[in-house]
Coordinates of C-alpha atoms and ligand atoms in Angstrom, one line a residue:
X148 CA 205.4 282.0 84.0
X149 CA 203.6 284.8 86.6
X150 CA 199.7 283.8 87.9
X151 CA 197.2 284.8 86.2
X152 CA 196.0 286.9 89.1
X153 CA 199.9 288.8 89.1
X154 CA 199.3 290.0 85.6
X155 CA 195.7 291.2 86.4
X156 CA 196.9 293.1 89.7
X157 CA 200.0 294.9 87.5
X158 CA 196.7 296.3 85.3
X159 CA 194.5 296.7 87.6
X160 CA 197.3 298.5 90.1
X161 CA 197.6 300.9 87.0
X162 CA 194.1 301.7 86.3
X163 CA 191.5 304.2 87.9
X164 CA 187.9 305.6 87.5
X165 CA 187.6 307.6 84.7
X166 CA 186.6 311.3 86.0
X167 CA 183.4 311.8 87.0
X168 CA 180.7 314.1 85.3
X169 CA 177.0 315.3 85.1
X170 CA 174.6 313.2 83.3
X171 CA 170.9 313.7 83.2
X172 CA 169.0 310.9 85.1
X173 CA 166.8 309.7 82.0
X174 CA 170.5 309.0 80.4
X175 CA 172.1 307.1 83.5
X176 CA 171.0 303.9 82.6
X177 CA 174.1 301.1 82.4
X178 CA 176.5 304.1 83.8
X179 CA 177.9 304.3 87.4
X180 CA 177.2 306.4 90.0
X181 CA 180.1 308.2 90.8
X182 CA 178.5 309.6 94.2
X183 CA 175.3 308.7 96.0
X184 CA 171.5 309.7 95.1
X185 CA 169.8 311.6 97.7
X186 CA 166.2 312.5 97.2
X187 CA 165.3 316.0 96.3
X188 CA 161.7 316.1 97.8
X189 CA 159.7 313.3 100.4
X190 CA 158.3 310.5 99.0
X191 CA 155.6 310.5 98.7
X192 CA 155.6 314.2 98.1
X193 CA 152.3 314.8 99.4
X194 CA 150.1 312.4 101.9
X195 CA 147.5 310.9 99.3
X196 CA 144.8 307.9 98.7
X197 CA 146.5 304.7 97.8
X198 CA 142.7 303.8 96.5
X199 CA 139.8 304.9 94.8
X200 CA 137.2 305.3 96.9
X201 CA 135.8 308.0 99.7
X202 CA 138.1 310.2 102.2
X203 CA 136.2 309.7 105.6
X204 CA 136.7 311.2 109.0
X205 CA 137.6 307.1 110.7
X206 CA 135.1 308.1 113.6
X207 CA 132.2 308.6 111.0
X208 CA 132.1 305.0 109.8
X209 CA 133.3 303.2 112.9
X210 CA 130.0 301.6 112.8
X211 CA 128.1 300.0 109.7
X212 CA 126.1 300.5 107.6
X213 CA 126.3 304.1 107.5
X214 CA 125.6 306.9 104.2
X215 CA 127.4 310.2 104.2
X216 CA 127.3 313.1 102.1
X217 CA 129.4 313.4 98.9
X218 CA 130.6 317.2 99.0
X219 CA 132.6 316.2 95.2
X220 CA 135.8 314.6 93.8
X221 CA 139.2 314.5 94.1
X222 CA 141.0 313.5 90.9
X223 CA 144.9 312.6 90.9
X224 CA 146.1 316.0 89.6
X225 CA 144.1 317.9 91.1
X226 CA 146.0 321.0 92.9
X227 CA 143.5 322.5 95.3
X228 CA 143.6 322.0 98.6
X229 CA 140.2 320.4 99.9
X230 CA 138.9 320.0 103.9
X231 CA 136.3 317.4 104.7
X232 CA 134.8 318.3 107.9
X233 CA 133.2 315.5 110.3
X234 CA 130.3 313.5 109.2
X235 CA 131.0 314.2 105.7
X236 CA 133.0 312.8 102.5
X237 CA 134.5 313.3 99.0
X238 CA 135.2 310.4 96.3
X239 CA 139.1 310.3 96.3
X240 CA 140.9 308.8 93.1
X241 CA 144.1 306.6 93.5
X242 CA 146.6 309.1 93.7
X243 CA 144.7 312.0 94.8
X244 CA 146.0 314.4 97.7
X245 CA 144.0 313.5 100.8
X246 CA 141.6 316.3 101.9
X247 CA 142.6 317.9 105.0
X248 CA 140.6 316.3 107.8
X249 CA 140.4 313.3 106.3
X250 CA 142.1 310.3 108.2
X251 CA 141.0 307.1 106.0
X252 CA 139.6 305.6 102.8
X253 CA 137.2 303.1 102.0
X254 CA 137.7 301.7 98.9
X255 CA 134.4 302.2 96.6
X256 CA 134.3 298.4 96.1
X257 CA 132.8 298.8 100.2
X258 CA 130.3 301.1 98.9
X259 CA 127.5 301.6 97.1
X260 CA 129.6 303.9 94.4
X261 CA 127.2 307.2 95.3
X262 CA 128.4 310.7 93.9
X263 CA 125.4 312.6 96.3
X264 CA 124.9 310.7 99.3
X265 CA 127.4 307.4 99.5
X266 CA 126.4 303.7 101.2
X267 CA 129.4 303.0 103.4
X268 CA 129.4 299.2 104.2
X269 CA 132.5 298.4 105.9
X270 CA 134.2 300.6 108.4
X271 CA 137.6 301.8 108.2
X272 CA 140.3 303.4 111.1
X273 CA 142.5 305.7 111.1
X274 CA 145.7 305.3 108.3
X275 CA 143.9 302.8 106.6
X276 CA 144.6 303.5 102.1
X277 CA 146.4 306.7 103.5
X278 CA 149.9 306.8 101.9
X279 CA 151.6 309.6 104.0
X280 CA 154.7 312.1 102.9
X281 CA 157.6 311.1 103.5
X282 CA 156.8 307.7 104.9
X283 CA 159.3 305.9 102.2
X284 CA 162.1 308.7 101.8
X285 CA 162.8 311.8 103.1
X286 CA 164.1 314.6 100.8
X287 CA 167.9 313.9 101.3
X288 CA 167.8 310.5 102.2
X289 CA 170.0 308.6 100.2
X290 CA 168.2 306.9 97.3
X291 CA 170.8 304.5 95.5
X292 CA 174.5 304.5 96.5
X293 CA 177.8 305.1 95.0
X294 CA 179.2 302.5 92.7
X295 CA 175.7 301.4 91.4
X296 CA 175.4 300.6 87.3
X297 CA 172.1 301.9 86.8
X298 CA 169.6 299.9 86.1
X299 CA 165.9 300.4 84.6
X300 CA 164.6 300.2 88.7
X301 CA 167.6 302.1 90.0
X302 CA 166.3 304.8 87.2
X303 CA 162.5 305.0 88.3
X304 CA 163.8 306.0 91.9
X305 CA 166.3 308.3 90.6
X306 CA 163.8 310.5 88.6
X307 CA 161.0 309.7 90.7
X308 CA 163.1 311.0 94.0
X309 CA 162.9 314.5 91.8
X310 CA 166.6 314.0 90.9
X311 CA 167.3 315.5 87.8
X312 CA 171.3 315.2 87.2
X313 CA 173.6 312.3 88.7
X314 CA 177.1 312.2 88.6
X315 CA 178.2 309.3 86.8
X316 CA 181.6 307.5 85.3
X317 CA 181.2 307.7 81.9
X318 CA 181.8 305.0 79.8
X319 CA 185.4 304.0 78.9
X320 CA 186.1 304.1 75.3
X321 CA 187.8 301.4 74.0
X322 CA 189.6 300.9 70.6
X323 CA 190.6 297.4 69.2
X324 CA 194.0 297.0 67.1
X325 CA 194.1 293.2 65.1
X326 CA 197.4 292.0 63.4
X327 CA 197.8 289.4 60.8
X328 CA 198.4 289.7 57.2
X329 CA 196.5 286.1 56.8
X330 CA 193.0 287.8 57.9
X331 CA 190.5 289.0 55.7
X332 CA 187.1 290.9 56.6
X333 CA 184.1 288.1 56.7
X334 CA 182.2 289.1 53.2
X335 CA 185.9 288.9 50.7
X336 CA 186.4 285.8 49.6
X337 CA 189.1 283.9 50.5
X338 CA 192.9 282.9 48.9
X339 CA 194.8 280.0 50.0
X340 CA 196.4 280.5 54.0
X341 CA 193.9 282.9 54.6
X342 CA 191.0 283.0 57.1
X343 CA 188.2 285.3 58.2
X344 CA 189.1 287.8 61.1
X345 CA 186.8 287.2 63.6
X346 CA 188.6 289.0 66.9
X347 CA 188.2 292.2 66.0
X348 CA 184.6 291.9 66.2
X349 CA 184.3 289.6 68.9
X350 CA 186.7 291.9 71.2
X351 CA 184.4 294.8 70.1
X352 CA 181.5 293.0 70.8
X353 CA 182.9 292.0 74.3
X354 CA 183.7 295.3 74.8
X355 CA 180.0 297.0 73.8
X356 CA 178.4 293.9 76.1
X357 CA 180.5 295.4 79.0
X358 CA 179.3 298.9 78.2
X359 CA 182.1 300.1 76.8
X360 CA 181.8 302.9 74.0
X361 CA 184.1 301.0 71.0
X362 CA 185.7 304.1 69.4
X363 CA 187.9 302.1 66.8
X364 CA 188.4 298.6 65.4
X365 CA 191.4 298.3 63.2
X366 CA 193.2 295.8 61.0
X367 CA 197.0 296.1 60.9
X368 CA 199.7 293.7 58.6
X369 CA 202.3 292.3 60.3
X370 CA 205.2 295.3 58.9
X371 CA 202.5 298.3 59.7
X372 CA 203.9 300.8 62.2
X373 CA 201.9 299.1 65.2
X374 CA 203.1 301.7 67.7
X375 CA 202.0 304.7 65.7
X376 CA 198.9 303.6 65.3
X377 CA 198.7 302.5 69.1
X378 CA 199.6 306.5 69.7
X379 CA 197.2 307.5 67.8
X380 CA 194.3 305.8 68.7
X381 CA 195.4 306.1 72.6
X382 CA 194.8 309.7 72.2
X383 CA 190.8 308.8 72.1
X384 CA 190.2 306.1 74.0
X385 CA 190.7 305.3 77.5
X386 CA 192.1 301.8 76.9
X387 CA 193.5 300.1 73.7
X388 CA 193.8 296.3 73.2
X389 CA 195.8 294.5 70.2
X390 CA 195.1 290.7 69.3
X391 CA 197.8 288.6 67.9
X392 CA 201.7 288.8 67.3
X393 CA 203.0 288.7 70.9
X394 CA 203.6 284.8 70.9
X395 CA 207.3 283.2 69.6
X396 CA 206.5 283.5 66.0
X397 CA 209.0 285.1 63.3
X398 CA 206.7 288.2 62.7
X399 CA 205.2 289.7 66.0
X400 CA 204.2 293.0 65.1
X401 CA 202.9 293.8 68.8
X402 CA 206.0 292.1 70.5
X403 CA 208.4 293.4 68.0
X404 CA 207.1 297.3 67.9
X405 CA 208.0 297.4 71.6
X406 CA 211.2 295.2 71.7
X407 CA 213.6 297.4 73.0
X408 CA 212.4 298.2 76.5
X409 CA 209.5 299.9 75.2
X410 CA 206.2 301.1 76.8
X411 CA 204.3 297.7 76.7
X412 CA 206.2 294.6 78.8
X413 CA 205.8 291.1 77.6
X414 CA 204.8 288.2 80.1
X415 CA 204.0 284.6 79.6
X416 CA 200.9 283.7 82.4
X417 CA 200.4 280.5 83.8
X418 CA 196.8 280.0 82.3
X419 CA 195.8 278.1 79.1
X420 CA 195.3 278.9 76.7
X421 CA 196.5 282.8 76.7
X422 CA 200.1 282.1 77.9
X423 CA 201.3 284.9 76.3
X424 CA 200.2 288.7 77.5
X425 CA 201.4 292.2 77.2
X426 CA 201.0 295.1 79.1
X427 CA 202.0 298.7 79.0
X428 CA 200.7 302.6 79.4
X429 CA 200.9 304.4 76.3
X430 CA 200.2 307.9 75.3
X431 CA 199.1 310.0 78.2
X432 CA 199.3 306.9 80.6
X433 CA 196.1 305.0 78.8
X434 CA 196.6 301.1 79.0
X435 CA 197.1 298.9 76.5
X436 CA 196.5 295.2 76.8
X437 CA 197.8 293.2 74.6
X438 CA 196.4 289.7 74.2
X439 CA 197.1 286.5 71.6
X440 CA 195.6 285.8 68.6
X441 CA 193.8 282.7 68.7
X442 CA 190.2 283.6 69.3
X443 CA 189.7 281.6 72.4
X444 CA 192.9 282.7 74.0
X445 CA 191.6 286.7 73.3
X446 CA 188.2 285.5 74.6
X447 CA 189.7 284.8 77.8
X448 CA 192.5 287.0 78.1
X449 CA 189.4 289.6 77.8
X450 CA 187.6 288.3 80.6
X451 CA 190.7 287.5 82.7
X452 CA 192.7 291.4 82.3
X453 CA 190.5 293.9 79.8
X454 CA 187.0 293.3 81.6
X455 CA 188.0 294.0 85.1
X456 CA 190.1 297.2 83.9
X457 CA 186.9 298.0 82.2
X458 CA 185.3 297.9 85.7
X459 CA 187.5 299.5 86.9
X460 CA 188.0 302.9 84.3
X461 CA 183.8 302.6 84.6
X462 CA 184.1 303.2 88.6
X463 CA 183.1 299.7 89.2
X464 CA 184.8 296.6 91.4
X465 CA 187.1 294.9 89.7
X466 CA 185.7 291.1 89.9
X467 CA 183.0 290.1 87.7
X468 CA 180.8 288.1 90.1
X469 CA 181.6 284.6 89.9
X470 CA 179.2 280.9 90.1
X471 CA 179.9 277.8 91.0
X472 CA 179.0 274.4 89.5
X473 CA 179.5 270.6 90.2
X474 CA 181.0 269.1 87.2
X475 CA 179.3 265.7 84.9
X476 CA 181.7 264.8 82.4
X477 CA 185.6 265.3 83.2
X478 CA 188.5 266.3 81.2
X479 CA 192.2 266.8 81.8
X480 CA 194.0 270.2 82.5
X481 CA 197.6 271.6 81.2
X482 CA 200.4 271.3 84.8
X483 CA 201.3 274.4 86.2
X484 CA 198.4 276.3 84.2
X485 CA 194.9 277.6 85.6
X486 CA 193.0 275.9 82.6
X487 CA 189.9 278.8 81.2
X488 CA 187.8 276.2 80.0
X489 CA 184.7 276.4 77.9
X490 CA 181.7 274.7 79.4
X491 CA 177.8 274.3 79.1
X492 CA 176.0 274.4 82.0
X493 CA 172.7 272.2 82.6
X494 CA 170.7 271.6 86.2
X495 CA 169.8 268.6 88.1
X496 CA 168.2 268.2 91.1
X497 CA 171.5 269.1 93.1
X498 CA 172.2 272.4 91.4
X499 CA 174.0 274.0 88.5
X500 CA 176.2 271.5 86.4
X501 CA 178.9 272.0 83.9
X502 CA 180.3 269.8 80.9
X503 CA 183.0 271.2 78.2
X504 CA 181.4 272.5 75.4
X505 CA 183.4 271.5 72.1
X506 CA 187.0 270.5 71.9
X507 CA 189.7 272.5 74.1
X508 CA 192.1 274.1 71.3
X509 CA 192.6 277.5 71.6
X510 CA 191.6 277.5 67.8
X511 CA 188.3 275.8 68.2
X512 CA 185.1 278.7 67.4
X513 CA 182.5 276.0 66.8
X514 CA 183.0 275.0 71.0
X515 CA 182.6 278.0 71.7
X516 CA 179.2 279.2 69.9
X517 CA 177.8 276.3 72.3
X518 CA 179.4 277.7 75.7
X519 CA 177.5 279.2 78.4
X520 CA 180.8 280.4 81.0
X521 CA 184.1 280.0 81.5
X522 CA 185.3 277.7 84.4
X523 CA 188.5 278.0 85.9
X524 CA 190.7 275.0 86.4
X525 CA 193.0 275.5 89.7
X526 CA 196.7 275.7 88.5
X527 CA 197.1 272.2 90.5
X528 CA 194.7 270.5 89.1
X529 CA 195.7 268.0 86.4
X530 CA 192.4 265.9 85.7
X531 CA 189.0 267.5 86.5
X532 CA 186.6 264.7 87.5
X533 CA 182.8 264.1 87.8
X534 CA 181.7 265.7 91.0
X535 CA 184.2 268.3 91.3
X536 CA 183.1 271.8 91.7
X537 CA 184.5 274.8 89.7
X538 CA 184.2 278.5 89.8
X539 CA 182.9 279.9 86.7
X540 CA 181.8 283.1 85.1
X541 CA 178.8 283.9 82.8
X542 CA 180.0 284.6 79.1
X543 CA 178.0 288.2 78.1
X544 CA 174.8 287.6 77.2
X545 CA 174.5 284.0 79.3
X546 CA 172.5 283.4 81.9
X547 CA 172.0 280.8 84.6
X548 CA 170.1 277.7 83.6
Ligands
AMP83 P1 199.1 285.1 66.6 O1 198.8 285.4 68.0 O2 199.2 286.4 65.8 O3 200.3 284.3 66.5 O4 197.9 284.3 66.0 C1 197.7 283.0 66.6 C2 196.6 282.3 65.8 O5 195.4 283.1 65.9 C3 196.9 282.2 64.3 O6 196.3 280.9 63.9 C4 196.1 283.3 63.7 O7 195.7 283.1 62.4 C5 194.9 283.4 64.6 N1 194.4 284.8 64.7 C6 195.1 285.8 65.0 N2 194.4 287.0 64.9 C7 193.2 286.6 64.6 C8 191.9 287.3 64.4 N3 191.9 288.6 64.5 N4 190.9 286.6 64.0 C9 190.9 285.2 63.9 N5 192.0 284.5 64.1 C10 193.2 285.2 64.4
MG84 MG1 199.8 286.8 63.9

């Protein structure tokens, strides 16, 4: 048996950012940025009132009470250029350009609101409601760096730094290959021996959660030509995974397609459950992953080797970020396996805690509705006990407690 973190590297040494291209800003969001932002103008663009209220010359209302005269408005929008000379003022909006001259605000709420001749009752120096160009970015400063997944904040800086097109990764296209002649599509009913298939959409699923673009899910019977269709679909998508038929059974249609020193190796990986993986580049060099059947051991084998080739084809760091938490109730491990075990995770006033959710068979679905994360169990380790603390990661969709 090879480490678990052996069979990841041989993917991961394998796989690379898909090429980059143009995208328009508004459309970035969940993609990575495959270079840095830089800011096309300053920001702010122009020096402008961060209140509504009254551009003043500071020296005019050093001392208060004081009225001025109102020589008109200043609405946000409004494109003229305006010049309040000393000991007068205009109403300025939020927003608005400050008039030349100008050096301060005072917000209307320190005034008597006039539109001819304004009550100033508080003073105000020099800068003060002034927002001035330039003072947050610089037109070429970088904005957001390389590597970034845009996200809905990343976006308002993008497009509000003038920036119309990014260069992102797009997103890998997956397609998804089940085997089995004993699974049937949830909705038919169901003969003796057989049972819903419920990886194919699951491994989908996973896939669309990680922002992957699913480009095919199909079912295969154990005697179908596995490898043609592996060909075919690997000539549009950017990775292919199959579930099932790579274990010791009679009829492995993934194992078997590729028995004679074919494209796709065969490894058993010290980790439980998912023991036994494949691994190979087909067509024009995309990679196929090939994981077990039983739902939790594709669950797993998808977060331990297809999500962080995802990352990787998407131009991100391989590693999913990882927690930590103290665990309540133990539970033993397999020897000489890092044991992926499902767990529930709870608080108490010393941090995040864990407890298994559901039985451990690699079978079991109902355990793992109630999961919140996978935790890893060191390969050493053959009881896990109260106290002990675990790394885990989120399943999609899960957050921290
Ligand atoms: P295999 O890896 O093909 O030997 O399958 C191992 C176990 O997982 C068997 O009990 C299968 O019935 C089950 N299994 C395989 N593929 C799926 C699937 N797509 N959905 C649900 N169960 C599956
Ligand atoms: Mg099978």
């Amino acid at each position: 048996m090879i480490p678990l973190e052996q069979h990841r590297q041989t993917i991961l040494d394998a796989v690379r950012a898909l090429p980059s291209r143009p995208c328009a800003s508004a459309d970035a969001l969940g993609l990575v940025l495959a270079e840095p932002v830089c800011s096309a103008v300053d920001l702010p663009v122009f020096t402008n009132s961060s209140m509504d209220g009254y551009a003043v010359h500071s020296a005019d209302v050093a001392t208060t009470p004081t009225s001025l005269p109102v020589r008109g408005d200043i609405r946000a929008g409004d494109t003229t250029t305006y010049e309040v000379l000393p000991g007068e003022t205009r109403r300025i909006m939020t927003g608005a350009p400050m008039p030349a001259g100008a050096d301060a605000v005072v917000q209307v709420e320190h005034t008597d609101g006039g539109t001819e001749t304004v009550e100033i009752e508080r003073s105000a120096v020099a800068g003060v409601h002034v927002r001035v160009q330039g003072e947050d970015l610089r037109a070429g400063d970088q904005v957001v760096e390389a590597g970034i997944r845009v996200q809905p904040h990343q976006l308002a800086a993008i497009v509000g730094a003038g920036v119309a097109t990014v260069a992102v990764v797009p997103r890998p296209r997956v397609a998804v290959i089940t085997t089995g002649d004993e699974l049937v599509p949830t909705g038919e009913p169901l003969q003796h021996g057989q049972i819903h298939e419920s990886n194919g959409p699951m491994l989908a699923a996973l896939a669309t959660a990680d922002d992957a673009t699913v480009v095919a899910v199909e079912h295969l019977r154990d005697d179908a030509d596995l490898a043609a269709t592996v060909e075919r679909l690997a000539q549009e998508a950017d990775l292919v995974m199959t579930s099932g038929g790579v274990s010791a059974g009679a009829y492995e249609p993934v194992k078997n397609a590729y028995a004679d020193g074919g494209a796709v190796s065969f490894v058993k990986v010290a980790m439980q459950p998912g023991k036994p993986q494949g691994f190979g580049l087909v067509g024009d060099g995309v990679p196929l992953l090939a994981l077990p059947g039983n739902p939790v051991s594709s669950l797993v084998s998808y977060l331990s080797f297809v999500r962080p080739a995802l990352r990787v084809l998407a131009g991100r760091s391989p590693q999913q970020p990882r927690l930590t938490a103290r665990v309540v109730d133990g539970w033993k491990s397999a020897p000489g396996r890092m044991q992926l075990a499902r767990v529930r995770l709870g608080r108490d006033d010393d941090g995040l805690t864990m407890t298994a959710s559901g039985a451990s068979g690699s079978h079991v679905l109902g355990g793992l509705a109630t999961a919140h994360a996978i935790a890893y169990v060191p390969i050493d380790v053959l009881e896990v006990r109260p106290g002990d603390v675990l790394d885990l990661e989120l399943l999609p969709g899960e957050s921290i407690p």
